Amino acid sequence: MLALRLARGAHPLVQLRRLLVAAASAGTGFLLLCTLGYAMGHPDASGGALLRLAWCVAPIAATVYFAVTVARTDPATRPRSGLSAVGLGPAKLTVLAAISTAVACTLGSMVALLFFLHLRGDLTGLPFDGAAADLLAADQPLPVGAALTLLSLVPLTASAAGAAVLRPRTAKPGKEQDEPPRPDAPAAPPSGLPWGIALLAAGLAVEAYASRSPGASDLTMPGGLTGSPAGVLAGWTLTAVGLALAGPGLTYLCGCLLQAVRPGAMRLLAGRGLQEEARRIGRPLGVLCAVGSGAYAALTLYSGARPDVGPLTTLGSLLVAGCAVLTLATAAIEAKHARSDTTSALLQLGAPVSMLRGTAALRAATLVAVLGPLTWVVAELAATPLAG
């Protein structure tokens, strides 16, 4: 009840984020239900049903990541003075965040179920002249248990991931938990860059090896493109994870690049800002780079061919790309709020607004200039074994 009251009294922008989480959960839930409908209509094609379910992993991961980011930036989950006195400490706030995430995702899953039942004709008859009857197995009774199990995947996974991310951290021995950093202390560089580069290189190596291995098992990619070895797709997955892990380190290096060779005030401010925000926006940037490289690789593969891109493939692609963009936008808004005190202090010291806007533009341009070519190179290297 308290979680519902906090959700009702939140800012309209926060409510919009929660509605977007519900929309993403609805789209993912509908994809899972369509997979169930395919399995019901094709009982002999268990391999095809499992492959369709495996392709739903990417939308599920994108939706869960977006939901966790929204839960982390929710003002209702931040510790404030006076809440501990009424029994709302960090642990209780984590529980409230998990409940709010579960409520938003469950709402989306229920919308997906209603839409699925409507297309099957279980509510008011078959719409669209029964165009979706064969796809959703409208002539067979719906197994309620299986449908509810699939619909519970996103709410349970998102709430558990949100609780794990927002759980209160214990202080190290001999150090205060809320000890503020020194003003003159530089940022601690992110430690995921070596692992990200290692996974990226391993993924490209696996792709190259699998594409040359005779007798490799082939999978059908979304869009009807056949003949893609499973090892190549596994290698591309490793490259995507490597980009996501390397994102914070690459963002930190962009900050170092801005401060190189006698920087001025604007470059110094932009560089230090990127270093401070590397952990917050670096991971969503890496995920967006992975999605961009996958989209570029798909366009390269389908060039000169006629892909059978149906509505479900389009929905899954839009979910993954939309969640990646929304996650980065949410993290950017969080970073802007985090540096609001610094911005106010600079304005009080007489810094012109044009300099602050130029600093923000310089940060964005540097990220695009560094991460854009990197994404293109990775996409080209990843698409070459698939095209072969």
Tab-separated table of C-alpha atoms in Angstrom:
chain	number	residue	atom	x	y	z
A	1	MET	CA	0.000	0.000	0.000
A	2	LEU	CA	2.842	2.388	0.824
A	3	ALA	CA	4.478	1.642	-2.519
A	4	LEU	CA	1.222	2.511	-4.299
A	5	ARG	CA	0.925	5.790	-2.388
A	6	LEU	CA	4.487	6.752	-3.238
A	7	ALA	CA	3.868	5.878	-6.873
A	8	ARG	CA	0.670	7.928	-6.980
A	9	GLY	CA	2.352	11.031	-5.563
A	10	ALA	CA	5.429	10.912	-7.798
A	11	HIS	CA	6.452	13.507	-10.383
A	12	PRO	CA	4.819	13.191	-13.849
A	13	LEU	CA	8.212	12.405	-15.418
A	14	VAL	CA	8.666	9.534	-12.963
A	15	GLN	CA	5.166	8.295	-13.782
A	16	LEU	CA	6.052	8.415	-17.482
A	17	ARG	CA	9.109	6.243	-16.869
A	18	ARG	CA	6.996	3.686	-15.041
A	19	LEU	CA	4.470	3.654	-17.871
A	20	LEU	CA	7.305	3.077	-20.325
A	21	VAL	CA	8.467	0.132	-18.204
A	22	ALA	CA	4.925	-1.242	-18.288
A	23	ALA	CA	4.817	-0.782	-22.074
A	24	ALA	CA	8.124	-2.604	-22.524
A	25	SER	CA	6.900	-5.409	-20.275
A	26	ALA	CA	3.692	-5.628	-22.299
A	27	GLY	CA	5.609	-5.986	-25.557
A	28	THR	CA	7.919	-8.649	-24.138
A	29	GLY	CA	5.024	-10.520	-22.570
A	30	PHE	CA	3.188	-10.521	-25.895
A	31	LEU	CA	6.252	-11.995	-27.628
A	32	LEU	CA	6.393	-14.773	-25.032
A	33	LEU	CA	2.689	-15.517	-25.463
A	34	CYS	CA	3.114	-15.624	-29.233
A	35	THR	CA	5.868	-18.185	-28.708
A	36	LEU	CA	3.413	-20.226	-26.670
A	37	GLY	CA	0.834	-19.906	-29.452
A	38	TYR	CA	3.364	-21.151	-32.007
A	39	ALA	CA	4.196	-24.148	-29.814
A	40	MET	CA	0.484	-24.948	-29.459
A	41	GLY	CA	-0.139	-24.709	-33.191
A	42	HIS	CA	2.979	-26.713	-34.135
A	43	PRO	CA	3.314	-29.542	-31.589
A	44	ASP	CA	5.762	-31.428	-33.823
A	45	ALA	CA	8.139	-28.468	-34.272
A	46	SER	CA	9.575	-28.321	-30.771
A	47	GLY	CA	12.926	-27.105	-32.073
A	48	GLY	CA	11.341	-24.114	-33.765
A	49	ALA	CA	9.404	-23.244	-30.609
A	50	LEU	CA	12.565	-23.412	-28.492
A	51	LEU	CA	14.410	-21.246	-31.008
A	52	ARG	CA	11.648	-18.631	-30.885
A	53	LEU	CA	11.793	-18.712	-27.099
A	54	ALA	CA	15.572	-18.285	-27.224
A	55	TRP	CA	15.198	-15.194	-29.434
A	56	CYS	CA	12.997	-13.693	-26.702
A	57	VAL	CA	15.999	-13.544	-24.349
A	58	ALA	CA	17.215	-10.270	-25.882
A	59	PRO	CA	13.894	-8.392	-25.355
A	60	ILE	CA	13.648	-9.800	-21.828
A	61	ALA	CA	17.166	-8.640	-20.965
A	62	ALA	CA	16.556	-5.193	-22.469
A	63	THR	CA	13.273	-4.779	-20.579
A	64	VAL	CA	14.762	-5.897	-17.270
A	65	TYR	CA	17.752	-3.586	-17.679
A	66	PHE	CA	15.469	-0.641	-18.419
A	67	ALA	CA	13.255	-1.469	-15.428
A	68	VAL	CA	16.263	-1.655	-13.097
A	69	THR	CA	17.558	1.691	-14.366
A	70	VAL	CA	14.177	3.314	-13.765
A	71	ALA	CA	14.025	1.823	-10.260
A	72	ARG	CA	17.513	3.147	-9.476
A	73	THR	CA	16.584	6.671	-10.563
A	74	ASP	CA	13.222	6.697	-8.777
A	75	PRO	CA	13.225	9.509	-6.162
A	76	ALA	CA	10.972	7.441	-3.886
A	77	THR	CA	13.746	4.862	-3.400
A	78	ARG	CA	16.449	7.317	-2.303
A	79	PRO	CA	17.276	7.526	1.411
A	80	ARG	CA	16.168	10.809	2.943
A	81	SER	CA	16.447	12.319	6.381
A	82	GLY	CA	13.583	11.353	8.658
A	83	LEU	CA	12.562	8.171	6.832
A	84	SER	CA	14.630	5.908	9.059
A	85	ALA	CA	12.777	7.279	12.078
A	86	VAL	CA	9.474	5.966	10.710
A	87	GLY	CA	10.950	2.578	9.788
A	88	LEU	CA	11.898	3.290	6.165
A	89	GLY	CA	15.589	2.565	6.164
A	90	PRO	CA	17.675	1.524	3.137
A	91	ALA	CA	16.435	-2.082	3.334
A	92	LYS	CA	12.762	-1.083	3.367
A	93	LEU	CA	13.306	1.336	0.493
A	94	THR	CA	14.888	-1.488	-1.505
A	95	VAL	CA	11.808	-3.618	-0.894
A	96	LEU	CA	9.569	-0.740	-1.985
A	97	ALA	CA	11.597	-0.306	-5.173
A	98	ALA	CA	11.286	-4.019	-5.955
A	99	ILE	CA	7.526	-3.897	-5.334
A	100	SER	CA	7.105	-0.827	-7.549
A	101	THR	CA	9.066	-2.510	-10.336
A	102	ALA	CA	7.009	-5.686	-9.997
A	103	VAL	CA	3.748	-3.707	-10.098
A	104	ALA	CA	4.737	-1.838	-13.274
A	105	CYS	CA	5.909	-5.003	-15.030
A	106	THR	CA	2.845	-6.971	-13.900
A	107	LEU	CA	0.589	-4.245	-15.275
A	108	GLY	CA	2.317	-4.559	-18.631
A	109	SER	CA	2.035	-8.357	-18.550
A	110	MET	CA	-1.702	-8.130	-17.903
A	111	VAL	CA	-2.095	-5.753	-20.848
A	112	ALA	CA	-0.193	-8.245	-23.006
A	113	LEU	CA	-2.486	-11.068	-21.870
A	114	LEU	CA	-5.633	-9.065	-22.648
A	115	PHE	CA	-4.345	-8.135	-26.098
A	116	PHE	CA	-3.319	-11.731	-26.766
A	117	LEU	CA	-6.739	-13.030	-25.746
A	118	HIS	CA	-8.383	-10.369	-27.903
A	119	LEU	CA	-6.406	-11.433	-30.980
A	120	ARG	CA	-7.254	-15.076	-30.279
A	121	GLY	CA	-10.949	-14.230	-30.148
A	122	ASP	CA	-11.368	-15.398	-26.548
A	123	LEU	CA	-12.994	-12.102	-25.508
A	124	THR	CA	-15.123	-10.616	-28.289
A	125	GLY	CA	-14.572	-12.789	-31.340
A	126	LEU	CA	-11.730	-12.906	-33.854
A	127	PRO	CA	-10.605	-9.411	-34.899
A	128	PHE	CA	-9.018	-8.504	-38.244
A	129	ASP	CA	-11.028	-11.252	-39.972
A	130	GLY	CA	-9.088	-13.920	-38.109
A	131	ALA	CA	-5.695	-12.946	-39.558
A	132	ALA	CA	-3.884	-13.976	-36.355
A	133	ALA	CA	-5.831	-17.178	-35.753
A	134	ASP	CA	-3.178	-19.545	-37.120
A	135	LEU	CA	-0.279	-17.724	-35.485
A	136	LEU	CA	-1.855	-17.748	-32.007
A	137	ALA	CA	-3.544	-21.197	-32.239
A	138	ALA	CA	-7.012	-19.727	-31.734
A	139	ASP	CA	-8.675	-23.103	-32.310
A	140	GLN	CA	-7.065	-24.632	-29.195
A	141	PRO	CA	-7.710	-23.886	-25.508
A	142	LEU	CA	-5.067	-21.715	-23.892
A	143	PRO	CA	-3.041	-23.417	-21.122
A	144	VAL	CA	-3.479	-20.881	-18.336
A	145	GLY	CA	-0.596	-22.179	-16.229
A	146	ALA	CA	1.908	-21.942	-19.073
A	147	ALA	CA	0.729	-18.463	-20.022
A	148	LEU	CA	0.984	-17.154	-16.460
A	149	THR	CA	4.412	-18.738	-16.064
A	150	LEU	CA	5.717	-16.959	-19.151
A	151	LEU	CA	4.137	-13.671	-18.109
A	152	SER	CA	5.753	-13.860	-14.673
A	153	LEU	CA	9.288	-14.015	-16.093
A	154	VAL	CA	9.708	-10.270	-16.604
A	155	PRO	CA	8.127	-9.075	-13.280
A	156	LEU	CA	10.041	-11.600	-11.182
A	157	THR	CA	13.355	-11.068	-12.958
A	158	ALA	CA	13.063	-7.278	-12.926
A	159	SER	CA	12.090	-7.071	-9.244
A	160	ALA	CA	14.864	-9.478	-8.218
A	161	ALA	CA	17.457	-7.609	-10.287
A	162	GLY	CA	16.280	-4.272	-8.903
A	163	ALA	CA	16.517	-5.540	-5.330
A	164	ALA	CA	20.023	-6.867	-5.985
A	165	VAL	CA	21.210	-3.579	-7.491
A	166	LEU	CA	19.609	-1.335	-4.860
A	167	ARG	CA	20.464	-3.428	-1.813
A	168	PRO	CA	22.246	-1.443	0.923
A	169	ARG	CA	26.011	-1.817	0.897
A	170	THR	CA	27.845	-2.444	4.128
A	171	ALA	CA	30.787	-0.267	5.005
A	172	LYS	CA	34.302	-1.651	4.898
A	173	PRO	CA	36.020	-2.230	8.261
A	174	GLY	CA	37.661	0.922	9.530
A	175	LYS	CA	35.793	3.193	7.102
A	176	GLU	CA	32.574	5.095	7.573
A	177	GLN	CA	29.747	4.066	5.246
A	178	ASP	CA	28.745	7.614	4.312
A	179	GLU	CA	32.253	9.091	4.226
A	180	PRO	CA	32.250	11.684	1.445
A	181	PRO	CA	35.065	11.705	-1.088
A	182	ARG	CA	37.643	14.447	-0.977
A	183	PRO	CA	36.889	17.358	-3.311
A	184	ASP	CA	40.346	17.186	-4.877
A	185	ALA	CA	40.337	13.398	-5.227
A	186	PRO	CA	40.175	12.144	-8.836
A	187	ALA	CA	37.569	9.557	-9.901
A	188	ALA	CA	38.505	5.760	-9.443
A	189	PRO	CA	38.763	4.333	-12.876
A	190	PRO	CA	36.179	1.625	-13.785
A	191	SER	CA	37.648	-1.848	-13.680
A	192	GLY	CA	35.609	-3.530	-16.424
A	193	LEU	CA	37.592	-2.350	-19.449
A	194	PRO	CA	40.101	-5.272	-19.541
A	195	TRP	CA	37.302	-7.819	-19.172
A	196	GLY	CA	35.270	-6.096	-21.853
A	197	ILE	CA	38.174	-6.060	-24.306
A	198	ALA	CA	38.906	-9.716	-23.531
A	199	LEU	CA	35.290	-10.750	-24.169
A	200	LEU	CA	35.196	-8.649	-27.324
A	201	ALA	CA	38.312	-10.307	-28.710
A	202	ALA	CA	37.104	-13.760	-27.638
A	203	GLY	CA	33.756	-13.219	-29.328
A	204	LEU	CA	35.355	-12.187	-32.621
A	205	ALA	CA	37.698	-15.178	-32.445
A	206	VAL	CA	34.794	-17.561	-31.783
A	207	GLU	CA	32.899	-16.109	-34.752
A	208	ALA	CA	35.866	-16.545	-37.087
A	209	TYR	CA	36.495	-20.117	-35.919
A	210	ALA	CA	32.849	-21.182	-36.039
A	211	SER	CA	32.319	-19.779	-39.528
A	212	ARG	CA	35.141	-21.982	-40.868
A	213	SER	CA	34.205	-25.142	-38.970
A	214	PRO	CA	32.579	-27.738	-41.248
A	215	GLY	CA	29.347	-29.333	-40.119
A	216	ALA	CA	28.454	-26.558	-37.702
A	217	SER	CA	24.849	-26.495	-36.568
A	218	ASP	CA	22.899	-23.778	-38.357
A	219	LEU	CA	20.163	-21.624	-36.866
A	220	THR	CA	17.432	-19.579	-38.476
A	221	MET	CA	17.797	-15.917	-37.618
A	222	PRO	CA	14.804	-13.585	-37.306
A	223	GLY	CA	13.811	-12.525	-40.782
A	224	GLY	CA	14.140	-15.990	-42.291
A	225	LEU	CA	17.916	-15.900	-42.896
A	226	THR	CA	19.186	-19.476	-42.595
A	227	GLY	CA	22.634	-20.991	-42.516
A	228	SER	CA	23.978	-19.080	-39.508
A	229	PRO	CA	26.204	-21.311	-37.362
A	230	ALA	CA	25.306	-21.378	-33.683
A	231	GLY	CA	28.930	-20.707	-32.755
A	232	VAL	CA	28.914	-17.486	-34.779
A	233	LEU	CA	25.837	-16.240	-32.959
A	234	ALA	CA	27.397	-17.208	-29.628
A	235	GLY	CA	30.512	-15.249	-30.578
A	236	TRP	CA	28.418	-12.196	-31.424
A	237	THR	CA	26.788	-12.495	-28.004
A	238	LEU	CA	30.238	-12.385	-26.412
A	239	THR	CA	31.103	-9.259	-28.399
A	240	ALA	CA	27.875	-7.577	-27.262
A	241	VAL	CA	28.602	-8.391	-23.615
A	242	GLY	CA	32.164	-7.163	-24.082
A	243	LEU	CA	30.952	-3.813	-25.411
A	244	ALA	CA	28.583	-3.458	-22.459
A	245	LEU	CA	31.364	-4.202	-19.961
A	246	ALA	CA	33.842	-1.898	-21.682
A	247	GLY	CA	31.418	1.036	-21.784
A	248	PRO	CA	32.355	2.620	-18.425
A	249	GLY	CA	36.074	2.286	-19.115
A	250	LEU	CA	35.738	3.760	-22.590
A	251	THR	CA	33.739	6.677	-21.179
A	252	TYR	CA	36.483	7.276	-18.620
A	253	LEU	CA	39.120	7.209	-21.353
A	254	CYS	CA	37.093	9.775	-23.316
A	255	GLY	CA	37.331	12.015	-20.257
A	256	CYS	CA	41.086	11.509	-20.148
A	257	LEU	CA	41.309	12.319	-23.855
A	258	LEU	CA	39.521	15.608	-23.349
A	259	GLN	CA	41.988	16.653	-20.652
A	260	ALA	CA	45.116	15.814	-22.647
A	261	VAL	CA	47.585	18.379	-23.999
A	262	ARG	CA	47.083	21.561	-21.954
A	263	PRO	CA	43.277	21.654	-21.636
A	264	GLY	CA	41.321	24.857	-21.175
A	265	ALA	CA	38.519	25.409	-18.718
A	266	MET	CA	35.839	23.905	-20.961
A	267	ARG	CA	37.838	20.800	-21.880
A	268	LEU	CA	38.900	20.291	-18.275
A	269	LEU	CA	35.338	20.584	-17.013
A	270	ALA	CA	34.007	18.270	-19.735
A	271	GLY	CA	36.726	15.695	-19.118
A	272	ARG	CA	36.255	15.598	-15.366
A	273	GLY	CA	32.512	15.356	-15.901
A	274	LEU	CA	32.894	12.293	-18.109
A	275	GLN	CA	35.210	10.691	-15.588
A	276	GLU	CA	32.730	11.247	-12.777
A	277	GLU	CA	29.802	9.955	-14.858
A	278	ALA	CA	31.646	6.984	-16.367
A	279	ARG	CA	30.036	4.436	-14.069
A	280	ARG	CA	26.566	5.939	-14.428
A	281	ILE	CA	26.280	6.396	-18.192
A	282	GLY	CA	29.071	4.113	-19.400
A	283	ARG	CA	27.167	0.841	-19.124
A	284	PRO	CA	24.050	2.114	-20.983
A	285	LEU	CA	26.375	3.570	-23.638
A	286	GLY	CA	28.045	0.182	-24.045
A	287	VAL	CA	24.666	-1.541	-24.343
A	288	LEU	CA	23.551	0.981	-26.967
A	289	CYS	CA	26.786	0.386	-28.897
A	290	ALA	CA	26.103	-3.363	-28.787
A	291	VAL	CA	22.566	-2.826	-30.095
A	292	GLY	CA	23.864	-0.487	-32.798
A	293	SER	CA	26.490	-2.990	-33.934
A	294	GLY	CA	23.836	-5.711	-34.069
A	295	ALA	CA	21.533	-3.505	-36.133
A	296	TYR	CA	24.341	-2.633	-38.544
A	297	ALA	CA	25.326	-6.292	-38.860
A	298	ALA	CA	21.702	-7.223	-39.600
A	299	LEU	CA	21.430	-4.554	-42.287
A	300	THR	CA	24.647	-5.853	-43.831
A	301	LEU	CA	23.384	-9.429	-43.832
A	302	TYR	CA	19.996	-8.587	-45.311
A	303	SER	CA	21.361	-6.311	-48.046
A	304	GLY	CA	20.558	-7.809	-51.436
A	305	ALA	CA	18.150	-10.329	-49.873
A	306	ARG	CA	14.451	-10.296	-49.100
A	307	PRO	CA	14.106	-10.928	-45.370
A	308	ASP	CA	10.823	-12.282	-44.119
A	309	VAL	CA	10.521	-9.668	-41.382
A	310	GLY	CA	7.165	-10.230	-39.736
A	311	PRO	CA	5.407	-8.204	-37.043
A	312	LEU	CA	6.926	-10.204	-34.193
A	313	THR	CA	10.480	-9.687	-35.470
A	314	THR	CA	9.772	-5.982	-35.844
A	315	LEU	CA	8.303	-5.804	-32.341
A	316	GLY	CA	11.309	-7.558	-30.815
A	317	SER	CA	13.768	-5.287	-32.619
A	318	LEU	CA	11.886	-2.162	-31.555
A	319	LEU	CA	11.791	-3.380	-27.956
A	320	VAL	CA	15.533	-3.972	-27.789
A	321	ALA	CA	16.451	-0.708	-29.513
A	322	GLY	CA	13.833	1.349	-27.652
A	323	CYS	CA	14.820	0.010	-24.229
A	324	ALA	CA	18.498	0.698	-24.968
A	325	VAL	CA	17.773	4.308	-25.952
A	326	LEU	CA	15.417	4.889	-23.016
A	327	THR	CA	17.919	3.392	-20.576
A	328	LEU	CA	20.630	5.755	-21.787
A	329	ALA	CA	18.242	8.728	-21.616
A	330	THR	CA	17.252	7.807	-18.061
A	331	ALA	CA	20.885	7.472	-17.010
A	332	ALA	CA	21.689	10.829	-18.633
A	333	ILE	CA	18.882	12.520	-16.701
A	334	GLU	CA	20.162	10.924	-13.509
A	335	ALA	CA	23.661	12.222	-14.256
A	336	LYS	CA	22.287	15.712	-14.860
A	337	HIS	CA	20.538	15.673	-11.482
A	338	ALA	CA	23.674	14.345	-9.800
A	339	ARG	CA	25.772	17.272	-11.012
A	340	SER	CA	23.094	19.901	-10.249
A	341	ASP	CA	25.009	21.104	-7.183
A	342	THR	CA	28.163	21.546	-9.241
A	343	THR	CA	26.240	23.422	-11.921
A	344	SER	CA	24.673	25.736	-9.346
A	345	ALA	CA	28.069	26.416	-7.786
A	346	LEU	CA	29.585	27.289	-11.176
A	347	LEU	CA	26.721	29.655	-11.953
A	348	GLN	CA	27.158	31.366	-8.586
A	349	LEU	CA	30.857	31.811	-9.349
A	350	GLY	CA	29.959	33.637	-12.562
A	351	ALA	CA	30.368	30.892	-15.145
A	352	PRO	CA	28.352	31.746	-18.284
A	353	VAL	CA	25.507	29.468	-19.285
A	354	SER	CA	26.982	29.195	-22.779
A	355	MET	CA	30.101	27.557	-21.336
A	356	LEU	CA	28.017	24.937	-19.518
A	357	ARG	CA	26.074	24.192	-22.692
A	358	GLY	CA	29.294	24.002	-24.667
A	359	THR	CA	30.716	21.600	-22.101
A	360	ALA	CA	27.695	19.308	-22.473
A	361	ALA	CA	27.973	19.439	-26.266
A	362	LEU	CA	31.705	18.688	-26.058
A	363	ARG	CA	31.067	15.635	-23.888
A	364	ALA	CA	28.460	14.307	-26.312
A	365	ALA	CA	30.631	14.975	-29.373
A	366	THR	CA	33.610	13.210	-27.823
A	367	LEU	CA	31.553	10.140	-26.996
A	368	VAL	CA	30.155	9.987	-30.524
A	369	ALA	CA	33.594	10.499	-32.077
A	370	VAL	CA	35.151	7.669	-30.041
A	371	LEU	CA	32.326	5.143	-29.672
A	372	GLY	CA	30.819	5.601	-33.146
A	373	PRO	CA	33.818	4.300	-35.148
A	374	LEU	CA	34.386	1.571	-32.548
A	375	THR	CA	30.805	0.361	-32.961
A	376	TRP	CA	31.195	0.388	-36.752
A	377	VAL	CA	34.431	-1.626	-36.633
A	378	VAL	CA	32.923	-4.218	-34.289
A	379	ALA	CA	29.807	-4.469	-36.469
A	380	GLU	CA	31.893	-4.996	-39.608
A	381	LEU	CA	34.009	-7.677	-37.942
A	382	ALA	CA	30.914	-9.376	-36.522
A	383	ALA	CA	29.014	-9.349	-39.806
A	384	THR	CA	31.840	-10.773	-41.929
A	385	PRO	CA	31.605	-14.385	-40.629
A	386	LEU	CA	27.797	-14.319	-40.866
A	387	ALA	CA	27.895	-13.006	-44.431
A	388	GLY	CA	30.375	-15.688	-45.375
